[in-house]
Structures are given as structure tokens and as C-alpha cells.
CSV table of C-alpha atoms in Angstrom, one decimal:
chain,number,residue,atom,x,y,z
A,1,UNK,CA,14.8,11.3,-32.4
A,2,UNK,CA,16.7,12.5,-29.3
A,3,UNK,CA,16.6,16.0,-30.6
A,4,UNK,CA,12.8,15.9,-31.2
A,5,UNK,CA,12.4,14.6,-27.7
A,6,UNK,CA,14.6,17.2,-26.0
A,7,UNK,CA,13.1,20.0,-28.1
A,8,UNK,CA,9.6,18.9,-26.9
A,9,UNK,CA,10.7,19.0,-23.3
A,10,UNK,CA,12.4,22.6,-23.7
A,11,UNK,CA,15.8,21.1,-23.5
A,12,UNK,CA,19.2,23.0,-24.5
A,13,UNK,CA,20.9,20.5,-26.8
A,14,UNK,CA,24.2,20.1,-28.5
A,15,UNK,CA,26.1,17.8,-30.7
A,16,UNK,CA,30.0,17.9,-30.7
A,17,UNK,CA,32.4,15.9,-32.6
A,18,UNK,CA,35.9,15.3,-31.2
A,19,UNK,CA,37.9,13.2,-33.2
A,20,UNK,CA,36.2,9.8,-33.5
A,21,UNK,CA,33.8,10.7,-30.5
A,22,UNK,CA,30.7,12.3,-31.0
A,23,UNK,CA,29.1,13.7,-27.6
A,24,UNK,CA,25.5,14.9,-27.2
A,25,UNK,CA,24.5,17.0,-24.4
A,26,UNK,CA,21.0,17.8,-23.2
A,27,UNK,CA,20.3,20.0,-20.0
A,28,UNK,CA,17.2,21.6,-18.7
A,29,UNK,CA,16.2,23.6,-15.7
A,30,UNK,CA,14.4,21.9,-12.9
A,31,UNK,CA,13.1,22.9,-9.3
A,32,UNK,CA,13.3,20.5,-6.6
A,33,UNK,CA,10.3,20.8,-4.0
A,34,UNK,CA,10.3,19.6,-0.3
A,35,UNK,CA,8.9,16.2,0.1
A,36,UNK,CA,5.4,15.9,1.0
A,37,UNK,CA,4.8,15.1,4.5
A,38,UNK,CA,2.3,12.5,5.9
A,39,UNK,CA,-0.8,14.2,7.1
A,40,UNK,CA,-0.5,14.3,10.8
A,41,UNK,CA,-2.5,16.1,13.6
A,42,UNK,CA,-2.1,16.8,17.2
A,43,UNK,CA,-3.3,13.2,18.1
A,44,UNK,CA,-0.9,11.6,15.7
A,45,UNK,CA,1.9,10.6,18.3
A,46,UNK,CA,-0.7,9.7,20.9
A,47,UNK,CA,-2.5,7.2,18.4
A,48,UNK,CA,0.7,5.8,17.1
A,49,UNK,CA,1.7,5.2,21.1
A,50,UNK,CA,-1.6,3.1,21.5
A,51,UNK,CA,-0.9,0.7,18.8
A,52,UNK,CA,-1.2,-2.8,20.2
A,53,UNK,CA,1.9,-5.3,20.0
A,54,UNK,CA,1.7,-8.5,18.7
A,55,UNK,CA,-1.3,-8.2,16.1
A,56,UNK,CA,-1.8,-10.6,13.5
A,57,UNK,CA,-1.0,-9.1,10.1
A,58,UNK,CA,-1.7,-10.8,7.0
A,59,UNK,CA,-0.4,-9.7,3.5
A,60,UNK,CA,-1.1,-11.0,0.0
A,61,UNK,CA,0.9,-9.7,-3.0
A,62,UNK,CA,2.0,-11.6,-6.3
A,63,UNK,CA,5.6,-10.5,-5.9
A,64,UNK,CA,8.1,-12.6,-4.1
A,65,UNK,CA,10.4,-9.6,-3.3
A,66,UNK,CA,7.5,-7.5,-2.2
A,67,UNK,CA,6.2,-10.5,0.1
A,68,UNK,CA,9.7,-10.4,1.7
A,69,UNK,CA,9.5,-6.7,2.3
A,70,UNK,CA,6.2,-6.6,3.7
A,71,UNK,CA,7.2,-9.7,6.2
A,72,UNK,CA,10.6,-7.7,7.1
A,73,UNK,CA,8.8,-4.1,7.7
A,74,UNK,CA,6.0,-5.1,9.7
A,75,UNK,CA,8.1,-7.3,11.9
A,76,UNK,CA,10.6,-4.5,12.1
A,77,UNK,CA,8.0,-1.6,12.6
A,78,UNK,CA,4.8,-2.9,13.7
A,79,UNK,CA,6.0,-4.6,17.1
A,80,UNK,CA,4.9,-8.0,16.1
A,81,UNK,CA,6.5,-11.2,14.8
A,82,UNK,CA,2.8,-12.8,13.8
A,83,UNK,CA,3.2,-11.7,10.1
A,84,UNK,CA,2.0,-14.2,7.3
A,85,UNK,CA,2.4,-13.7,3.6
A,86,UNK,CA,0.5,-15.2,1.0
A,87,UNK,CA,0.3,-14.9,-2.8
A,88,UNK,CA,2.9,-17.2,-4.5
A,89,UNK,CA,0.1,-18.8,-6.4
A,90,UNK,CA,-3.6,-18.1,-7.3
A,91,UNK,CA,-4.6,-21.0,-4.9
A,92,UNK,CA,-3.1,-18.7,-2.2
A,93,UNK,CA,-6.1,-16.1,-2.6
A,94,UNK,CA,-8.6,-18.6,-1.0
A,95,UNK,CA,-6.1,-19.6,1.8
A,96,UNK,CA,-5.5,-15.9,2.4
A,97,UNK,CA,-9.2,-15.2,2.8
A,98,UNK,CA,-9.6,-18.2,5.1
A,99,UNK,CA,-6.7,-17.4,7.5
A,100,UNK,CA,-7.7,-13.5,7.6
A,101,UNK,CA,-11.2,-14.6,8.7
A,102,UNK,CA,-9.9,-17.0,11.3
A,103,UNK,CA,-7.2,-15.0,13.0
A,104,UNK,CA,-6.0,-11.7,11.2
A,105,UNK,CA,-6.1,-8.5,12.9
A,106,UNK,CA,-4.8,-6.4,9.9
A,107,UNK,CA,-5.2,-7.6,6.3
A,108,UNK,CA,-3.1,-6.0,3.6
A,109,UNK,CA,-3.8,-6.7,-0.1
A,110,UNK,CA,-2.2,-5.8,-3.3
A,111,UNK,CA,-4.7,-4.6,-5.8
A,112,UNK,CA,-3.5,-6.4,-8.9
A,113,UNK,CA,-2.7,-10.2,-8.2
A,114,UNK,CA,-1.5,-11.4,-11.7
A,115,UNK,CA,-0.8,-14.9,-12.0
A,116,UNK,CA,-1.4,-15.3,-16.0
A,117,UNK,CA,-4.4,-15.9,-18.6
A,118,UNK,CA,-7.6,-16.0,-16.8
A,119,UNK,CA,-5.9,-16.5,-13.2
A,120,UNK,CA,-5.8,-12.9,-12.3
A,121,UNK,CA,-7.7,-11.3,-9.3
A,122,UNK,CA,-8.4,-7.9,-7.9
A,123,UNK,CA,-7.4,-7.2,-4.3
A,124,UNK,CA,-10.9,-5.5,-3.9
A,125,UNK,CA,-12.8,-8.7,-5.1
A,126,UNK,CA,-11.0,-10.4,-1.8
A,127,UNK,CA,-11.8,-7.0,0.1
A,128,UNK,CA,-15.6,-7.7,-0.9
A,129,UNK,CA,-15.4,-11.5,0.4
A,130,UNK,CA,-14.0,-10.5,3.6
A,131,UNK,CA,-16.6,-7.9,4.2
A,132,UNK,CA,-19.5,-10.2,3.1
A,133,UNK,CA,-18.2,-12.9,5.5
A,134,UNK,CA,-18.1,-10.6,8.4
A,135,UNK,CA,-14.5,-9.7,8.9
A,136,UNK,CA,-14.0,-6.9,11.2
A,137,UNK,CA,-10.3,-6.2,11.1
A,138,UNK,CA,-8.4,-3.4,9.4
A,139,UNK,CA,-8.3,-3.7,5.7
A,140,UNK,CA,-5.7,-2.2,3.4
A,141,UNK,CA,-5.2,-2.0,-0.2
A,142,UNK,CA,-1.7,-1.3,-1.7
A,143,UNK,CA,-1.5,-0.2,-5.2
A,144,UNK,CA,0.3,1.7,-8.0
A,145,UNK,CA,-3.0,3.3,-9.2
A,146,UNK,CA,-3.8,5.8,-6.2
A,147,UNK,CA,-5.9,8.4,-8.1
A,148,UNK,CA,-9.1,9.8,-6.3
A,149,UNK,CA,-11.2,7.4,-8.6
A,150,UNK,CA,-9.0,4.5,-7.8
A,151,UNK,CA,-9.2,5.3,-4.0
A,152,UNK,CA,-12.8,5.6,-4.4
A,153,UNK,CA,-13.1,2.0,-5.6
A,154,UNK,CA,-10.9,0.6,-2.8
A,155,UNK,CA,-13.3,2.4,-0.3
A,156,UNK,CA,-16.4,1.2,-2.0
A,157,UNK,CA,-15.3,-2.4,-1.7
A,158,UNK,CA,-14.8,-1.8,2.0
A,159,UNK,CA,-11.2,-1.0,2.6
A,160,UNK,CA,-10.3,1.4,5.5
A,161,UNK,CA,-7.4,2.9,3.9
A,162,UNK,CA,-5.2,2.7,0.8
A,163,UNK,CA,-1.7,3.4,0.1
A,164,UNK,CA,0.3,4.0,-3.3
A,165,UNK,CA,3.2,1.7,-3.7
A,166,UNK,CA,5.6,4.5,-4.3
A,167,UNK,CA,5.3,5.3,-0.4
A,168,UNK,CA,7.9,3.9,2.0
A,169,UNK,CA,6.9,0.8,3.8
A,170,UNK,CA,7.9,2.3,6.9
A,171,UNK,CA,5.5,5.5,6.5
A,172,UNK,CA,2.7,3.0,5.4
A,173,UNK,CA,2.9,1.2,8.4
A,174,UNK,CA,3.1,4.4,10.8
A,175,UNK,CA,0.0,5.7,9.0
A,176,UNK,CA,-1.6,2.3,9.1
A,177,UNK,CA,-1.1,2.1,12.9
A,178,UNK,CA,-3.1,5.4,13.3
A,179,UNK,CA,-5.9,4.2,11.1
A,180,UNK,CA,-6.0,1.0,13.1
A,181,UNK,CA,-6.3,2.8,16.5
A,182,UNK,CA,-9.0,5.3,15.2
A,183,UNK,CA,-11.0,2.9,13.2
A,184,UNK,CA,-10.8,-0.3,14.8
A,185,UNK,CA,-9.4,0.2,18.6
A,186,UNK,CA,-11.6,3.3,19.5
A,187,UNK,CA,-14.4,2.7,17.2
A,188,UNK,CA,-17.4,0.8,18.5
A,189,UNK,CA,-17.8,-3.0,17.3
A,190,UNK,CA,-21.0,-2.2,15.0
A,191,UNK,CA,-19.2,0.8,13.4
A,192,UNK,CA,-16.2,-1.0,12.6
A,193,UNK,CA,-18.1,-3.9,11.2
A,194,UNK,CA,-20.1,-1.5,8.8
A,195,UNK,CA,-17.0,0.7,8.1
A,196,UNK,CA,-18.9,3.1,5.9
A,197,UNK,CA,-16.9,4.3,2.5
A,198,UNK,CA,-16.9,7.9,3.6
A,199,UNK,CA,-15.0,6.8,6.8
A,200,UNK,CA,-12.1,5.5,4.6
A,201,UNK,CA,-8.6,7.1,5.0
A,202,UNK,CA,-6.5,7.8,2.3
A,203,UNK,CA,-2.8,8.4,1.9
């Protein structure tokens, strides 16, 4: 099976026996490209500098480890100690929506909240609830699914921006700051409340 898989990927294969040892080797050529840089423009640093401190950032994720990372990274890189995380149980979803509507400046949602059987819920369902109830803060979706068609779904639900889970949280927060300044801080209230899908920013 190893030979079949290797040949299918154009690998150079060898199998050698040295006494009681059998050594299998597989090698292939690969090019290492430059890492993709986050999209920036001349106003990027200016917008970053205008990001307010002490905003209230509320996050929901079904992973305890991710909740800890979100809590740590927002406190470390978003100039705020007002971070709250939700998602340990299914009942946390309703508590999250209520808390966001009451106080949050930024809401960050995992797209797939999985609690087993029929208790799974989509982040976009919660986004739609927030929009229907008049939430005017920044809404961001995190998902392992970040193809253009997936991002379109997040935008249609009402998210301002979406991020792949393969992106570092530090980079995500930097880009989130720019979106907040451009879409919330500098946009008229009536426009930010409507947040048209075509205005959604993708990273």
C-alpha cells in the first residue's frame, strides 16, 4: 500500500534489507513558497492605531482549548480585559446571544458548535438572531470552512468578516481591528446596522 500511495504522488521509493532490518525510503521534490501576507493598504496602520481600547469582546466556541486561546489572545493583542468566552454547553448559546445584545462591541462565533446528537448549532444561526434583534456591533465568524461559497453564507447571515481557523489569532485580531474601525467606528449607524452582504470583508 505504501508503494501504491508513493507512486501515485510521484515519489522515489526504495526498500532495502540490512540484516534483520528492513528500511523503506520515500522522497519527492517540493517547492516552498513565500507565506501569503494579509491584505493591507496604505491606511492599514492608521486604522490599527484608531482601534479603541477596552472594548467588550464576547466569543463562543465549543472547544475548551480554543476558548482559552481566544481569551488570552484578545487580552494580549486587542488592548482590552473585557473578554468573555462561552460555549462549554449548548445552553451557553442563548446566554451568549443575550450577553452580546446587552454589552458586546465585538462578537466572535465558531461556525460549527457541536454538542452531540440534535444539540448542534451553526454560528450563522446565532448571527441571524443577533441581526434580527438589532445588534449593531462587529460580528465575526471563525470556521475551518473558508471557501468562497462558505464565506458567502457567513456574509448572507450578517457577519462583517470571516476568518479561517488556519490563520493565527494574532493576525486575525489585527485584521479584525481594521474591519471594526472601517465598518463600525467610521460608518454611519444606519449603515452599520444594515451591514449589506456586499460590504463584508473576507480574510
